[in-house]
XYZ file of C-alpha atoms in Angstrom:
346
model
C 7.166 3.985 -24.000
C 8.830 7.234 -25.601
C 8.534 5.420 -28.754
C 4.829 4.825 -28.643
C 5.064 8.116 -27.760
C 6.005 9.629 -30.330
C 4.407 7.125 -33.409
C 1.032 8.288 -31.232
C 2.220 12.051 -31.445
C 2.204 12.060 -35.161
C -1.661 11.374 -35.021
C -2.605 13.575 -32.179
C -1.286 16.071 -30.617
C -3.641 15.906 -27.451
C -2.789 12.046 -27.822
C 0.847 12.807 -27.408
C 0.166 15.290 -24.647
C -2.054 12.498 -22.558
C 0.865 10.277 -22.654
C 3.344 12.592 -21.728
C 1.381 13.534 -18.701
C 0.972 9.746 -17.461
C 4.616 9.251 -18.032
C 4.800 12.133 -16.180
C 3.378 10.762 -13.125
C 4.588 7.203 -13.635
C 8.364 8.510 -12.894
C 6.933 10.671 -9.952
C 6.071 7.398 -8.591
C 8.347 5.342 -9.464
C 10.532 7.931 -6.927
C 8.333 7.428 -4.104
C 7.642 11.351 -3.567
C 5.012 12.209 -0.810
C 1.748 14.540 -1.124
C 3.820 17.977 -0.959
C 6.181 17.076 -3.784
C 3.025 15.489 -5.740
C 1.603 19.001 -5.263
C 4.289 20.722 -6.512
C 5.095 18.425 -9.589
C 1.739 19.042 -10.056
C 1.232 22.677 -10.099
C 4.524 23.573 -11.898
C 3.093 21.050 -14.803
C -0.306 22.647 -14.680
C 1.291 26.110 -14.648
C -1.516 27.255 -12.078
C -1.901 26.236 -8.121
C -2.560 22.705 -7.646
C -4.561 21.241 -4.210
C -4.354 18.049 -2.223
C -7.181 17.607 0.876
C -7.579 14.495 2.455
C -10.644 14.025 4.199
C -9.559 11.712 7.094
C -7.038 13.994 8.768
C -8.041 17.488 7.161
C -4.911 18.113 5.897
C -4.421 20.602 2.672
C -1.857 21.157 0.075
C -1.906 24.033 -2.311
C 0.988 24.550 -4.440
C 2.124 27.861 -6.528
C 3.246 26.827 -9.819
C 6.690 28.082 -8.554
C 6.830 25.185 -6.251
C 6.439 27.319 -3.006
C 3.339 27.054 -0.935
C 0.666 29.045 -2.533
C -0.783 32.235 -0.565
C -4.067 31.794 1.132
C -6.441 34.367 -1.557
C -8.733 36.367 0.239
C -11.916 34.397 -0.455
C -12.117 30.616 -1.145
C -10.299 29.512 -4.516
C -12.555 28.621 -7.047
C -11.397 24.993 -7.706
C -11.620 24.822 -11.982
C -11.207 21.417 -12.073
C -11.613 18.750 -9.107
C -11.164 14.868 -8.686
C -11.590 12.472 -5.880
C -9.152 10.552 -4.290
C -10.613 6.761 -3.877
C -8.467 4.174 -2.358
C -10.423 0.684 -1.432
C -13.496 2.467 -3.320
C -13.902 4.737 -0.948
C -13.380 8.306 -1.178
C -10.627 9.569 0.715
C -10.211 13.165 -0.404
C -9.807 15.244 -3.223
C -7.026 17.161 -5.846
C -7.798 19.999 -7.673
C -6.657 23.044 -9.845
C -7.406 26.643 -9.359
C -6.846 27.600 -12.907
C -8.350 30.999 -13.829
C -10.652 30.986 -16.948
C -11.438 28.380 -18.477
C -9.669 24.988 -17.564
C -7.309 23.347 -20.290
C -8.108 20.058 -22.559
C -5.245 17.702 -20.294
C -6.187 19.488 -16.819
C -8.811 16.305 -16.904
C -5.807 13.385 -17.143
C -3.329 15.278 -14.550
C -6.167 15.566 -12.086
C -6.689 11.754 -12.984
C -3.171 10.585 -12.716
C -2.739 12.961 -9.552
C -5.455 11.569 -8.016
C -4.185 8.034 -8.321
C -0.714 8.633 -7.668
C -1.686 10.410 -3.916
C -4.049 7.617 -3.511
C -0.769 5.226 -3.861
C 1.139 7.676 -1.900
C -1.510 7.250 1.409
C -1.617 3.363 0.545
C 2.325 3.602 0.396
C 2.993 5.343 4.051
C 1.230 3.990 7.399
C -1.817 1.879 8.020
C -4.290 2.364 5.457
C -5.903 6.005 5.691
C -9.227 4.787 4.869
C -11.978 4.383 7.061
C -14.083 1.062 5.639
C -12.173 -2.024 6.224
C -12.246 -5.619 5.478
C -14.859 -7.021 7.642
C -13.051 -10.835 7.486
C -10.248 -8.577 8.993
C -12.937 -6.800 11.249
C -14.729 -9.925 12.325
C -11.283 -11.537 13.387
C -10.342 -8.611 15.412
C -13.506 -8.666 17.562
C -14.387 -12.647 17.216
C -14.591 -14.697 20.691
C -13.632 -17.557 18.399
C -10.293 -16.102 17.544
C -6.617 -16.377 19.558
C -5.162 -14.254 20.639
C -2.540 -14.355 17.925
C -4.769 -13.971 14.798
C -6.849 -11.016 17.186
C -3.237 -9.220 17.073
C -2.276 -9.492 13.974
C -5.892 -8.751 12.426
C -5.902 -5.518 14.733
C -1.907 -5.081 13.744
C -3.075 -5.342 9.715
C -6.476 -2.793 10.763
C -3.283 -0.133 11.645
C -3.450 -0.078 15.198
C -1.089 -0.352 17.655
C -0.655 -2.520 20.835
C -1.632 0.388 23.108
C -3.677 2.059 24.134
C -7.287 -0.494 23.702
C -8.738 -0.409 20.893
C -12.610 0.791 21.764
C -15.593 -1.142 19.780
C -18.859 0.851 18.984
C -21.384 -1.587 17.461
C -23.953 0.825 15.031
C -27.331 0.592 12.758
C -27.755 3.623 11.003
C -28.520 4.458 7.310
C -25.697 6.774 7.307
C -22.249 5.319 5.740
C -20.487 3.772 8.174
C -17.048 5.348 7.018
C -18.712 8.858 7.484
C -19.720 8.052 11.038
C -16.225 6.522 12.205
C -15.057 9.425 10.665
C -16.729 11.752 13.320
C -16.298 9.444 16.291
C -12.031 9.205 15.865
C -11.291 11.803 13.447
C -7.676 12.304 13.812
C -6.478 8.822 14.999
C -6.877 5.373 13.709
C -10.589 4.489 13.082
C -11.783 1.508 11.270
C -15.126 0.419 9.939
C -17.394 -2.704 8.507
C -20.658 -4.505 8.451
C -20.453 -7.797 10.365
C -23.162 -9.872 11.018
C -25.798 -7.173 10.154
C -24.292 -5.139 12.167
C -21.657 -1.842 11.952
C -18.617 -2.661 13.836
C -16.661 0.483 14.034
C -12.802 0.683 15.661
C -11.283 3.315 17.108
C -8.450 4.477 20.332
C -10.993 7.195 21.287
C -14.898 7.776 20.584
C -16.282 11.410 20.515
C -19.834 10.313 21.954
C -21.174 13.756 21.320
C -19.939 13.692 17.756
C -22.691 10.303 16.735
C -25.098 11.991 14.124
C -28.659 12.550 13.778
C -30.332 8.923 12.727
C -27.149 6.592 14.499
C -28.445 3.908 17.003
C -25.125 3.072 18.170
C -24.102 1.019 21.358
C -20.480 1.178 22.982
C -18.485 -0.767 24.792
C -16.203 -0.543 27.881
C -13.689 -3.782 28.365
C -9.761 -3.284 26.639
C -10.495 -6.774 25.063
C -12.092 -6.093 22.100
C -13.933 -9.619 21.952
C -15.865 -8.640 24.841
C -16.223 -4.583 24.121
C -17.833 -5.931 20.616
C -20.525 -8.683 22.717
C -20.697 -5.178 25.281
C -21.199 -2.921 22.284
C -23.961 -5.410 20.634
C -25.682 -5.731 24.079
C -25.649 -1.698 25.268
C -26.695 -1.256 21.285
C -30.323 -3.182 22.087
C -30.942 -0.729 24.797
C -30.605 2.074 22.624
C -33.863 4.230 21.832
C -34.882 6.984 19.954
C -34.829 9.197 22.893
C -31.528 7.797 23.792
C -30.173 6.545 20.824
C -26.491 6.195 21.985
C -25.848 4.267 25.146
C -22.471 2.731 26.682
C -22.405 -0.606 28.047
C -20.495 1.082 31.684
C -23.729 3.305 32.072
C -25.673 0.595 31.799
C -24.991 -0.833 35.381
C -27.598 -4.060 36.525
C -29.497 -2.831 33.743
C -27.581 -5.523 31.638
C -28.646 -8.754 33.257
C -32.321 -7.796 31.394
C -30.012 -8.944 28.152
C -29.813 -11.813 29.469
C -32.962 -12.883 30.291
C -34.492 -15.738 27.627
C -37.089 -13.848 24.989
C -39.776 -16.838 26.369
C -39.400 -16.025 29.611
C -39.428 -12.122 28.994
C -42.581 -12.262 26.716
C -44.213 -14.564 29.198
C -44.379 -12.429 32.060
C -47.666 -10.017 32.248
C -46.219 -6.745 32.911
C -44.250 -7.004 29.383
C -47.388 -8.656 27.692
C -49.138 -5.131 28.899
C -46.713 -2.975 27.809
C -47.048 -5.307 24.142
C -50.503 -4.317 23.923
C -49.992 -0.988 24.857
C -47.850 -0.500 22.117
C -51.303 0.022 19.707
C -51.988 3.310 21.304
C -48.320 4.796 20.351
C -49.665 8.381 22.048
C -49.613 6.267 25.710
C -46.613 4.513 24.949
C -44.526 7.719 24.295
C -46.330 9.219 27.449
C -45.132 5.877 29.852
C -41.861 6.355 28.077
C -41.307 10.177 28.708
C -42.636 9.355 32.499
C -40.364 6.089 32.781
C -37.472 8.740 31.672
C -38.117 11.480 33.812
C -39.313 9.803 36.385
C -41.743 13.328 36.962
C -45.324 13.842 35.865
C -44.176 17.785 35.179
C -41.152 16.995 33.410
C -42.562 14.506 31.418
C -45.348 16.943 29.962
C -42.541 19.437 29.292
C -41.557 16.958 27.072
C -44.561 16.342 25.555
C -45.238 19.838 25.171
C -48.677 18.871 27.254
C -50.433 20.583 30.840
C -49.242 18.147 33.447
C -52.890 17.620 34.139
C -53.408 15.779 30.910
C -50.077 13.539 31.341
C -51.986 12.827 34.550
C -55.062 11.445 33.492
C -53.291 9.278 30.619
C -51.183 7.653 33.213
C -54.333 6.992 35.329
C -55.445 5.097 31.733
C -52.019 3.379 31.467
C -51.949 2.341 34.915
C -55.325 1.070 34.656
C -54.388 -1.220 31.440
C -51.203 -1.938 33.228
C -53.030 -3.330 36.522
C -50.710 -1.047 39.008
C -50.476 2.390 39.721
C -47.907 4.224 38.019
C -47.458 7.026 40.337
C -46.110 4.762 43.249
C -42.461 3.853 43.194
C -42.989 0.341 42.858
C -45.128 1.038 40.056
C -43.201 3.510 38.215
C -40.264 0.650 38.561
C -42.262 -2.287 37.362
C -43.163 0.071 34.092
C -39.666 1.005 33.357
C -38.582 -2.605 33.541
C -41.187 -3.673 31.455
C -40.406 -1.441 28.816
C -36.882 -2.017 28.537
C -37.634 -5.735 28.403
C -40.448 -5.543 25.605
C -37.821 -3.288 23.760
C -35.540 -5.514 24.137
C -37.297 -8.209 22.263
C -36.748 -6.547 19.107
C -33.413 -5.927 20.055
């Protein structure tokens, strides 16, 4: 390698430079070193303070080029030159230089071959830092079909540990589904993959507060994670966009509707009204906002409307409906029928 190093040197001088830096690295890894001495390798080669951030566990390195920790500047370093850390293709954090002026011709390669070499150095110690995982690996861990053996190994390959349960969160969003796991577990394991159309996210804890904007996301309750995943799919039906996140324990009798056969559901005439009632999406958001509150004032604080007016739509609705609404029995009947009918499209 020094040899190629130097026939390359005698035709460019940047050429010779490149190499020098890979080789650079190459014997950094070849030592094993961890993120801090990375850093510091780093930012004595550069001659200017060098950064390591990984995204999972919010940790930060910044290095002075004297191999001490740099001071924290006043204001937020300008970053010269930045690169992502990817490991699995997905983005796991980031390296960077704070040179001032203008950055130099080989800051590019170092950030490259520092950016690889951390990525082998988070590969290299602990479960896999990444979020996405592979969802053969996923699918095993949460399968009914699997034993028990293959279930613990699958979850003992996915990084986690025997104890404590492993929680299962089943999601439909548009959002990435390592950004989202991200949120729910951020600073223990947390693993994530489509199965089945579905996003299966792992994790030891869930943050239920921390789900973003645009996240249907069910969760569910039993250690095994077989059954939290069939839990999670099941409390994930219920979920709507005025209650987009629901958990399978708050769901109560409310469950058995899961399990009633689609034929049977779309057969019976209090769902077939709600069906039809579905055309006229103002009186199906004010049955909803009544079915929710269960209060003709509270639901026309919702709908920003006079209570009178929610009053004489739900004399409409009930009319369509064929009971009154206002009546417990009534007000029952509706909210089971909507949950049903919603349930149809699962």
């Amino acid at each position: 390698m020094e040899a190629l190093a130097v026939r390359l040197s005698q035709l460019d001088a940047q050429v010779e430079g490149a190499i020098r830096v890979v080789m650079f690295y190459d014997t950094l890894m070849r030592r094993r070193v961890d993120l801090p001495a990375l850093a510091r390798a780093s930012a004595g080669l550069a001659e200017c303070v060098a950064g390591v951030r990984l995204h999972g566990t919010g940790r930060s390195i910044r290095c002075a080029p004297d191999g001490g920790a740099a001071p924290a500047p006043p204001a937020p370093a300008p970053e010269s030159t930045a690169v992502p850390i990817v490991l699995d293709e997905e983005e796991i954090g980031t390296v960077w230089l704070e040179r001032p002026g203008t950055p130099l011709p080989l800051d590019d390669v170092l950030l490259d071959r520092l950016a690889i070499a951390a990525a082998a150095v988070v590969e290299r110690y602990g479960p896999a830092r990444t979020t996405m995982a592979d969802p053969a690996l996923v699918e095993l861990a949460v399968s009914c079909d699997s034993d028990e053996a293959a279930r613990a190994r699958a979850l003992r390959l996915l990084g986690f540990a025997p104890d404590p349960p492993v929680r299962v969160v089943a999601v439909r969003s548009e959002l990435p589904l390592d950004r989202i796991g991200a949120l729910l577990c951020p600073a223990r394991p947390v693993k994530a993959a489509p199965v089945a159309g579905v996003g299966v996210i792992l994790a030891t804890t869930v943050d239920r507060a921390a789900f973003p904007d645009g996240v249907r996301a069910g969760i569910g309750a039993a250690e095994s994670p077989e059954l939290s995943w069939q839990q999670a799919r099941t409390a994930l039906r219920f979920s709507t966009a005025r209650r987009p996140v629901v958990a399978y324990a708050d769901l109560g009798a409310l469950a058995l509707l899961a399990e009633v056969p689609s034929d049977a559901v779309r057969g019976n005439a209090d769902v077939a009204a709600i069906a039809r009632l579905a055309d006229a999406p103002e009186d199906l958001r004010t049955l909803e906002a009544y079915c929710a509150t269960g209060s003709l004032r509270r639901a026309a604080d919702q709908l920003h409307l006079h209570h009178s007016s929610v009053a004489r739509r739900l004399e409409l609705i009930g009319k369509a409906l064929g009971f009154e609404l206002t009546e417990p029995t009534g007000l029952l009947r509706a909210g089971l029928a909507l949950t049903s009918w919603r349930l149809l499209d699962g």
